[in-house]
mmCIF file of C-alpha atoms in Angstrom:
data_model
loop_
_atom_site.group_PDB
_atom_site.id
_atom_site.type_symbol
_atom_site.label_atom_id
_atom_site.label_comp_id
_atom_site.label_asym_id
_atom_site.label_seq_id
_atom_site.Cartn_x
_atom_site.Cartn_y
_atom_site.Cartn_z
ATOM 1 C CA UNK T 1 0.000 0.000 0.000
ATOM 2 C CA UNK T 2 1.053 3.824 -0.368
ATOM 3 C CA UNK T 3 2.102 5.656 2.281
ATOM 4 C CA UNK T 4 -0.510 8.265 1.580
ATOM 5 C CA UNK T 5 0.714 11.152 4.116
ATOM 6 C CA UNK T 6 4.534 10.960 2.838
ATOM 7 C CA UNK T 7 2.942 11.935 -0.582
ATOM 8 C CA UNK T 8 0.904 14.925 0.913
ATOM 9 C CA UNK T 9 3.868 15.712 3.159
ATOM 10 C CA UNK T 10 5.922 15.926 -0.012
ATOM 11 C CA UNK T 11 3.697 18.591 -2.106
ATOM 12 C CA UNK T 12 0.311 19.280 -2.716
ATOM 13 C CA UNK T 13 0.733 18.677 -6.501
ATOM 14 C CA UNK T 14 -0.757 14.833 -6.578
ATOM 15 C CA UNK T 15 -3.945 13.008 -7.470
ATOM 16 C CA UNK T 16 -5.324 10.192 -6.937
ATOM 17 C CA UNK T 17 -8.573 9.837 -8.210
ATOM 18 C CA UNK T 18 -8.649 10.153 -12.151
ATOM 19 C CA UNK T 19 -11.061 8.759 -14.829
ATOM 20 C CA UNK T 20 -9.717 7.931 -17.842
ATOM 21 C CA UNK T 21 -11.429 6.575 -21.585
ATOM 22 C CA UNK T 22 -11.156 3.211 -19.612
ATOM 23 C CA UNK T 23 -15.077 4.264 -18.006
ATOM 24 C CA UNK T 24 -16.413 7.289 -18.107
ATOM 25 C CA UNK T 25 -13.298 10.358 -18.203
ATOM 26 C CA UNK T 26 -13.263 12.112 -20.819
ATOM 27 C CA UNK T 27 -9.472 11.660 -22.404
ATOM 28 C CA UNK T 28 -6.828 9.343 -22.361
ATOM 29 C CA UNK T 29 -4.455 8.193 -19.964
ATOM 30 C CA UNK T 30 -1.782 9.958 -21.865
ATOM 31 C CA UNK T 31 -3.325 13.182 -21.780
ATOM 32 C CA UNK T 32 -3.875 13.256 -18.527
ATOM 33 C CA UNK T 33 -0.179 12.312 -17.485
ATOM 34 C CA UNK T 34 0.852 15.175 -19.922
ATOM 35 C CA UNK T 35 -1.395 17.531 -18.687
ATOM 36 C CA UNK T 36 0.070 16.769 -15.132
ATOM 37 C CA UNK T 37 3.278 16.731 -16.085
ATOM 38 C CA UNK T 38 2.884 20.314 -17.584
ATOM 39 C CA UNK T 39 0.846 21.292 -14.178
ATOM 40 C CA UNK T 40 4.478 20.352 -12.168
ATOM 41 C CA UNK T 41 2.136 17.227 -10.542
ATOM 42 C CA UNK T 42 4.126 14.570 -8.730
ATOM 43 C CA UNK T 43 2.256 11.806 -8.480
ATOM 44 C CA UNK T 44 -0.661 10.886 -10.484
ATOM 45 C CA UNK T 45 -3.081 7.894 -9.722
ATOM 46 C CA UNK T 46 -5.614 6.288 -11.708
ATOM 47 C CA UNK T 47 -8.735 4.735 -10.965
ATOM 48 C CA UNK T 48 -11.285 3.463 -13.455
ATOM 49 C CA UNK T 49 -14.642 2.371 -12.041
ATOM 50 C CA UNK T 50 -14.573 -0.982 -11.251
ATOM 51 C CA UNK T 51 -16.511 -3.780 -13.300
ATOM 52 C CA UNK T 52 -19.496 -4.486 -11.644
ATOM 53 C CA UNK T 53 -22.376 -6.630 -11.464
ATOM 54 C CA UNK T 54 -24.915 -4.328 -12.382
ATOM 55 C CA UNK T 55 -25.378 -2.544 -15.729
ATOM 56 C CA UNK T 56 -23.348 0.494 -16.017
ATOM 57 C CA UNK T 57 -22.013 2.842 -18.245
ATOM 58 C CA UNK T 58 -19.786 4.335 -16.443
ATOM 59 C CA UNK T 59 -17.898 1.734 -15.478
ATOM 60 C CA UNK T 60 -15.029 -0.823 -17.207
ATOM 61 C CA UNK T 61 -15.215 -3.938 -18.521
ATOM 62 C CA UNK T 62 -12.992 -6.934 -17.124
ATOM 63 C CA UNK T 63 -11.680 -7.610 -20.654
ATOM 64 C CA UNK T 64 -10.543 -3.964 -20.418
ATOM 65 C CA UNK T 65 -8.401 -4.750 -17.283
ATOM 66 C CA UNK T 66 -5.243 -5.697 -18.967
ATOM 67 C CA UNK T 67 -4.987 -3.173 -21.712
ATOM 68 C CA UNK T 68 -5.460 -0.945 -18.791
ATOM 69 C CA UNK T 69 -2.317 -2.136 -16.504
ATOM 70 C CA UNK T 70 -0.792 -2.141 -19.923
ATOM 71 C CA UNK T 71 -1.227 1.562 -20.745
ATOM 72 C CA UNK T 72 -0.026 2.713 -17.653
ATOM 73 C CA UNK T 73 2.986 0.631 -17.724
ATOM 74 C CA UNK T 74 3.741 1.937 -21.142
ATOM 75 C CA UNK T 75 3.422 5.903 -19.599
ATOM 76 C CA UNK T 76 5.587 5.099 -16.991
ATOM 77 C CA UNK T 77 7.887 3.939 -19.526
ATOM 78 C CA UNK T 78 7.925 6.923 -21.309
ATOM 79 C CA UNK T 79 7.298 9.775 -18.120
ATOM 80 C CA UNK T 80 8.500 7.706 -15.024
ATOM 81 C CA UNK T 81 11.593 10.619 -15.058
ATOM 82 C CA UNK T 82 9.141 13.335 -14.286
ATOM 83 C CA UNK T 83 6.200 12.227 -12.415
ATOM 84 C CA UNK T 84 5.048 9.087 -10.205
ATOM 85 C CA UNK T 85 2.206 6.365 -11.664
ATOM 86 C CA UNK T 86 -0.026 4.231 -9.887
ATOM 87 C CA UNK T 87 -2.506 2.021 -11.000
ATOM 88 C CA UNK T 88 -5.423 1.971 -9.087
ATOM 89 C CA UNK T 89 -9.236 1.561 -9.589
ATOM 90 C CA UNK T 90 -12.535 2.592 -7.607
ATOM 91 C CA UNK T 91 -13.956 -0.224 -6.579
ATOM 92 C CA UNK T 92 -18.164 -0.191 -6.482
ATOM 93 C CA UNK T 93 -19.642 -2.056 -2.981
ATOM 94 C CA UNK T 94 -23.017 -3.201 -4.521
ATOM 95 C CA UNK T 95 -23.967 -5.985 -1.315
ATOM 96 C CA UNK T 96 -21.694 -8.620 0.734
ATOM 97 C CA UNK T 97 -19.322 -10.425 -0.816
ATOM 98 C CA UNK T 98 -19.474 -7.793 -4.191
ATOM 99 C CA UNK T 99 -16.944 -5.387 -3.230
ATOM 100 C CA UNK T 100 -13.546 -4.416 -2.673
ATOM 101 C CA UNK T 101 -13.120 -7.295 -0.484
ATOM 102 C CA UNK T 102 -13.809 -9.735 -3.509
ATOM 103 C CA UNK T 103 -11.694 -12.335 -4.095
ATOM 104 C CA UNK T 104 -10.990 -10.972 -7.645
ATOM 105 C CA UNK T 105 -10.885 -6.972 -6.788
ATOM 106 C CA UNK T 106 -7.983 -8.578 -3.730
ATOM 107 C CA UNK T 107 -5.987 -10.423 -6.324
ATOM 108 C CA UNK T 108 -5.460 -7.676 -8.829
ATOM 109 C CA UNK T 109 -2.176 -6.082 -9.159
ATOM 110 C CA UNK T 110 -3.186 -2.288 -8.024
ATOM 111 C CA UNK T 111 -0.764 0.187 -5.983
ATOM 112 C CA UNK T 112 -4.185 0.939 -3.724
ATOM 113 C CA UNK T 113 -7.854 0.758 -3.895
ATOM 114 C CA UNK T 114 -10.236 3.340 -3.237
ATOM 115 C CA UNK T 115 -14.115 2.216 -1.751
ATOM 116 C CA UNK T 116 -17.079 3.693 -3.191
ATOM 117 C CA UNK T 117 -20.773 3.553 -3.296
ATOM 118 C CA UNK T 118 -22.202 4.778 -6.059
ATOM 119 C CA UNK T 119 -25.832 2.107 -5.896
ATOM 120 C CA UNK T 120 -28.431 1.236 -3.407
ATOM 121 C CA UNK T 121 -31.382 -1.176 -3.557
ATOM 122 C CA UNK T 122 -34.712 -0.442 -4.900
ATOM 123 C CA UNK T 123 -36.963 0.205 -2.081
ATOM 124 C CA UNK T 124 -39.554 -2.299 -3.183
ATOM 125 C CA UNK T 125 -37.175 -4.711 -5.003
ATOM 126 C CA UNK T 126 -34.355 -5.548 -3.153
ATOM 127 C CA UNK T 127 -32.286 -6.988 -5.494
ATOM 128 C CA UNK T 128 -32.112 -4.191 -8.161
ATOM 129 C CA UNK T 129 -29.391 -2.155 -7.514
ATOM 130 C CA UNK T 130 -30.029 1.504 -8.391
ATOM 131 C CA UNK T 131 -27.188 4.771 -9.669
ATOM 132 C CA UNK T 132 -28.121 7.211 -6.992
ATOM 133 C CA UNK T 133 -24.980 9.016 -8.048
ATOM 134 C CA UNK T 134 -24.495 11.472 -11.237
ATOM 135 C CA UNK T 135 -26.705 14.660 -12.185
ATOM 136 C CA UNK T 136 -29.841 16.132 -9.821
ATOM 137 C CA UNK T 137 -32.694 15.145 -13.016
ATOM 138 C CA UNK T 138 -31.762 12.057 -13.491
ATOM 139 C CA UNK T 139 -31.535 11.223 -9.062
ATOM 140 C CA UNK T 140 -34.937 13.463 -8.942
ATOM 141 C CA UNK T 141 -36.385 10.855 -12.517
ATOM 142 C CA UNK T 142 -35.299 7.814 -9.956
ATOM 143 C CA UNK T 143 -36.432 8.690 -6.753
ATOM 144 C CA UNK T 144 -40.202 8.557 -8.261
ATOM 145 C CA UNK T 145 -39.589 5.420 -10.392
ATOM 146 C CA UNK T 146 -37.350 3.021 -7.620
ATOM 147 C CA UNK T 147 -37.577 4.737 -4.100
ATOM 148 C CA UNK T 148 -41.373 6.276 -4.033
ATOM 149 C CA UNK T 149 -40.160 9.551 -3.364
ATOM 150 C CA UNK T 150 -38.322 8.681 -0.281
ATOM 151 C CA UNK T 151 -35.129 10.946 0.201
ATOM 152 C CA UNK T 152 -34.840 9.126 4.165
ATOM 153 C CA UNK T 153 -34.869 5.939 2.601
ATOM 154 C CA UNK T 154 -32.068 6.679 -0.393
ATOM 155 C CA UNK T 155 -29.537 8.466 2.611
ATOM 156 C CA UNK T 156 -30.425 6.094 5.009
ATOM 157 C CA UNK T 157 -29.250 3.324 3.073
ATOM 158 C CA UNK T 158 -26.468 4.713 0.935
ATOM 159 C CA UNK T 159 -24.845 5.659 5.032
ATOM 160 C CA UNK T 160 -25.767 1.768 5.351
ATOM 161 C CA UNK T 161 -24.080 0.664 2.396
ATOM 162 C CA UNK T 162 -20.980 3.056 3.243
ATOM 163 C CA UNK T 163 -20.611 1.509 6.825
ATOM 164 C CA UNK T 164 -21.093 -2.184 5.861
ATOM 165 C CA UNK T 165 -18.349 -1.520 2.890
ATOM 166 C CA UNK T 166 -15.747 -0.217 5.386
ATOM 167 C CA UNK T 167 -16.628 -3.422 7.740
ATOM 168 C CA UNK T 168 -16.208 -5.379 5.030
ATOM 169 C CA UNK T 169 -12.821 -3.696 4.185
ATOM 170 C CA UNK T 170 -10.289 -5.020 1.057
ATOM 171 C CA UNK T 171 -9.589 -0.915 0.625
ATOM 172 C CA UNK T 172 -7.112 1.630 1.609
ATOM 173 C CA UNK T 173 -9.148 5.153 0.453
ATOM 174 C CA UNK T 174 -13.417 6.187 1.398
ATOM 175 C CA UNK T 175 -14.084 7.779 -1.761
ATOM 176 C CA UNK T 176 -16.597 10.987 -1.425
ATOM 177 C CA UNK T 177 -18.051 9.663 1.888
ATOM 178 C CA UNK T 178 -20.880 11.698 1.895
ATOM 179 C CA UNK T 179 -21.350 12.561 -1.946
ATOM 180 C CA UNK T 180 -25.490 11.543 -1.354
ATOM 181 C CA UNK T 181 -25.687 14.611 0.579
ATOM 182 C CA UNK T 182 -25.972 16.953 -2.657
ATOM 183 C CA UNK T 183 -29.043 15.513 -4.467
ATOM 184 C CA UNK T 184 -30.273 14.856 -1.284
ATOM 185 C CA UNK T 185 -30.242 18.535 -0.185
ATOM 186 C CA UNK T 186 -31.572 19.457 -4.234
ATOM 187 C CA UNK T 187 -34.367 17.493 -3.364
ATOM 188 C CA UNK T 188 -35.147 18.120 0.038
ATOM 189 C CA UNK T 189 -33.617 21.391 0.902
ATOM 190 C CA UNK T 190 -31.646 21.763 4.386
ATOM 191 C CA UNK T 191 -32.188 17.830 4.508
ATOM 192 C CA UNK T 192 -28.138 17.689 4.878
ATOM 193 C CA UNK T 193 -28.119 20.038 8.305
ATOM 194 C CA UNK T 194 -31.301 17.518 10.066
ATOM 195 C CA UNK T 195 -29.121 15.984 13.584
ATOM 196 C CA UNK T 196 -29.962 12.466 12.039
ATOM 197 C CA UNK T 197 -27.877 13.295 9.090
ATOM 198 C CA UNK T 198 -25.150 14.546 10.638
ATOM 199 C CA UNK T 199 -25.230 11.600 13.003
ATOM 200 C CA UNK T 200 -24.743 9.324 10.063
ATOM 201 C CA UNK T 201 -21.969 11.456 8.815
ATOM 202 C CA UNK T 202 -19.902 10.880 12.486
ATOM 203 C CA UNK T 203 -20.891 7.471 12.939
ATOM 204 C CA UNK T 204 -19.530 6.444 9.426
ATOM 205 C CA UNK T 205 -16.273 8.509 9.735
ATOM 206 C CA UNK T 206 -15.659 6.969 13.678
ATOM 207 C CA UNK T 207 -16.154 3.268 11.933
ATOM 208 C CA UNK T 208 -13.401 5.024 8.841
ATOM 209 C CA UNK T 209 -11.485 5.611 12.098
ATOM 210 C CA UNK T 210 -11.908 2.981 13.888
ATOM 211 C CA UNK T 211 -10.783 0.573 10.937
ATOM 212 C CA UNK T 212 -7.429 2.665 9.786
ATOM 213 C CA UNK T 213 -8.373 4.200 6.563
ATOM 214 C CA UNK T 214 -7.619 7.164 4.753
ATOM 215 C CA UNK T 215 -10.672 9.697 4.174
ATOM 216 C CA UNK T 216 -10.790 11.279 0.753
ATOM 217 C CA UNK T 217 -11.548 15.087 0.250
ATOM 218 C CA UNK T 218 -13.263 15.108 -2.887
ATOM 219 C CA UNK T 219 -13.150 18.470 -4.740
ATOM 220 C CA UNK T 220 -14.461 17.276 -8.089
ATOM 221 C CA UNK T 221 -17.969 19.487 -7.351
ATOM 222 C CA UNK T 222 -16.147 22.646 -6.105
ATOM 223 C CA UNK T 223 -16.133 24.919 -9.030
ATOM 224 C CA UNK T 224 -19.773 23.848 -10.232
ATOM 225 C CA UNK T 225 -21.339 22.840 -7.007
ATOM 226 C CA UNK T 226 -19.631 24.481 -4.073
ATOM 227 C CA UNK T 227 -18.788 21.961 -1.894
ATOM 228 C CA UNK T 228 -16.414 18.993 -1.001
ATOM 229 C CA UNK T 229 -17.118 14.960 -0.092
ATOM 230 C CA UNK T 230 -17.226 15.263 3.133
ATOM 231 C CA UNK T 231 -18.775 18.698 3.239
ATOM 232 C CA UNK T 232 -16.646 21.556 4.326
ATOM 233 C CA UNK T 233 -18.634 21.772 7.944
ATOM 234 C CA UNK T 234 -16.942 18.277 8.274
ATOM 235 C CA UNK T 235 -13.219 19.622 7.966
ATOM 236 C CA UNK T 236 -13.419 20.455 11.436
ATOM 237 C CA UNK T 237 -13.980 16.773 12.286
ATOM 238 C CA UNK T 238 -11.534 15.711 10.329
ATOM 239 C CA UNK T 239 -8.617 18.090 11.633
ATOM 240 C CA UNK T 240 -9.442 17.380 15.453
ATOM 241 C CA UNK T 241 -9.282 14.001 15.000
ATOM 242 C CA UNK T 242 -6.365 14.028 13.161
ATOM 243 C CA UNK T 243 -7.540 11.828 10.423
ATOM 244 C CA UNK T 244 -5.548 10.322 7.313
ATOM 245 C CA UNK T 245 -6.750 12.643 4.327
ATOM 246 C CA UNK T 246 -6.220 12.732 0.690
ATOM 247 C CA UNK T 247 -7.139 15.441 -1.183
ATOM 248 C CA UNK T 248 -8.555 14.154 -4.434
ATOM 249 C CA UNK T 249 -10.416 15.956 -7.579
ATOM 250 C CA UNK T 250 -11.791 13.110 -9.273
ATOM 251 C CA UNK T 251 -11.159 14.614 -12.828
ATOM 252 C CA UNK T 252 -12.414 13.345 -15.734
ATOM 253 C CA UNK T 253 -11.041 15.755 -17.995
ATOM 254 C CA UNK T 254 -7.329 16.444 -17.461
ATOM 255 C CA UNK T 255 -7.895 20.387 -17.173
ATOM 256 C CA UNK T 256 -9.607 19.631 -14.434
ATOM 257 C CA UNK T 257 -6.956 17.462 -12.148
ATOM 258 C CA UNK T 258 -6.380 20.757 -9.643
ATOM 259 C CA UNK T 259 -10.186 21.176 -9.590
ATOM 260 C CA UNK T 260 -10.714 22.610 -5.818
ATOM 261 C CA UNK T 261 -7.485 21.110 -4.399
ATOM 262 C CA UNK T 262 -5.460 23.733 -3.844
ATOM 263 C CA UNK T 263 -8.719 25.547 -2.214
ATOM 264 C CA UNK T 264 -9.559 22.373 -0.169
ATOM 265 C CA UNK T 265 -5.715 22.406 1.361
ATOM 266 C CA UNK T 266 -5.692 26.068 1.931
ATOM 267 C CA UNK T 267 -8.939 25.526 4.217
ATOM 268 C CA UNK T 268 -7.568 22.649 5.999
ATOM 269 C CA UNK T 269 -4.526 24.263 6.717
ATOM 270 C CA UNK T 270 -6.471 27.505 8.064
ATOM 271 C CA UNK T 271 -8.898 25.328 11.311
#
């Protein structure tokens, strides 16, 4: 595994969340390692969205998985001189036993694994797993058609899916550990400041603590969306408690790599 705070001890040029053509980014692997390279970036990660047992878009194929290794290999090849590679991926928990923990996510050669939930079950059918992730129209067309139009429900149970993921383990990094809180809050407003929230918030980053992992500041919404995975009235939390953090921005478009990074440090640094 990475020693995470040696590389955020060293500069605040890294990244460690980036989407390439191997899901859903929006460029190559190539031109995001240029585009870092030009940036002065140190270290540059990469993590596709997993394969998955659900249908998905957005996220890789197995068969994809070796040209994948392969391409990075090749780039570090070519710019291992001027900046640090890592192959990584974000691995989806859908249920027990189909997660990071897997038996085939555990055996793959990767530098470090980042945890994410990105689907919950329907509320009357169990079994199908539903994107509660992406754009507010299309969470707002799916809360009608597979949750009934309850918003309790949908955070309940994305908290429930975070929490039984990081008991589950097989990861080093949370990925955006309260990312449901935006839709959420677009369709319910002030939903994300209710005590019950927050509760699930502290008693999902105390089981993060409790089982030794790194928290991820996700910046990826900053310009657009003003606001950070875990929300900025969480960096408080994370400072007293001296938690491990990343600071990632999730880019899928190599312009974007810096994306609310160097504004997510600054207000770290500052509590």
């Amino acid at each position: 595994m990475l020693d995470f705070q040696r590389i955020t001890r060293e500069t605040d040029l890294y990244n460690l969340h980036t989407h390439t053509q191997y899901c859903d980014g929006h460029a190559t692997i190539e031109e995001f390692v240029a585009e870092a390279v030009q940036q002065g970036f140190t270290h540059l990660g990469f993590t596709p969205h997993s394969p998955i047992s659900v249908e998905s878009p957005c996220n890789m194929s197995r068969e994809n998985m070796q040209p994948y290794f392969d391409e990075v290999e090749r780039m570090r090849k070519v710019y291992g001189d001027r900046i640090k590679l890592y192959t990584s991926m974000e691995i989806d928990y859908v249920s027990v036993g189909d997660g990071p923990a897997s038996e085939y996510f555990q055996n793959l050669p990767l530098d470090y694994r980042i945890g994410s939930v990105h689907f919950i079950p329907a509320i009357d059918n169990p079994s199908e797993m539903v994107d509660i992730d992406g754009k507010f129209p299309a969470f707002k067309a799916r809360m009608t058609k597979y949750f009934n139009c309850d918003i309790e429900y949908v955070v309940r149970t994305f908290f429930s899916q975070m929490m039984a993921m990081v008991e589950e383990g097989g990861f080093d990094i949370v990925g955006h550990m309260d990312k449901i809180g935006f839709n959420a809050s677009q369709y319910l407003e002030g939903i994300d400041e209710e005590p019950w929230y927050d509760k699930l918030v502290i008693d999902l980053f105390e089981n993060i603590m409790d089982h030794h992992l790194t928290i991820e500041i996700n910046t990826k919404a900053w310009l657009q969306r003003n606001r950070f995975y875990p929300n900025l009235k969480y960096f408080g939390m994370l400072k007293r408690f001296n938690a491990p953090i990343v600071v990632n921005s999730d880019a899928h478009y190599p312009t974007l790599l810096n994306n609310g990074r160097l504004e997510a440090i600054k207000l770290l640094n500052v509590l």
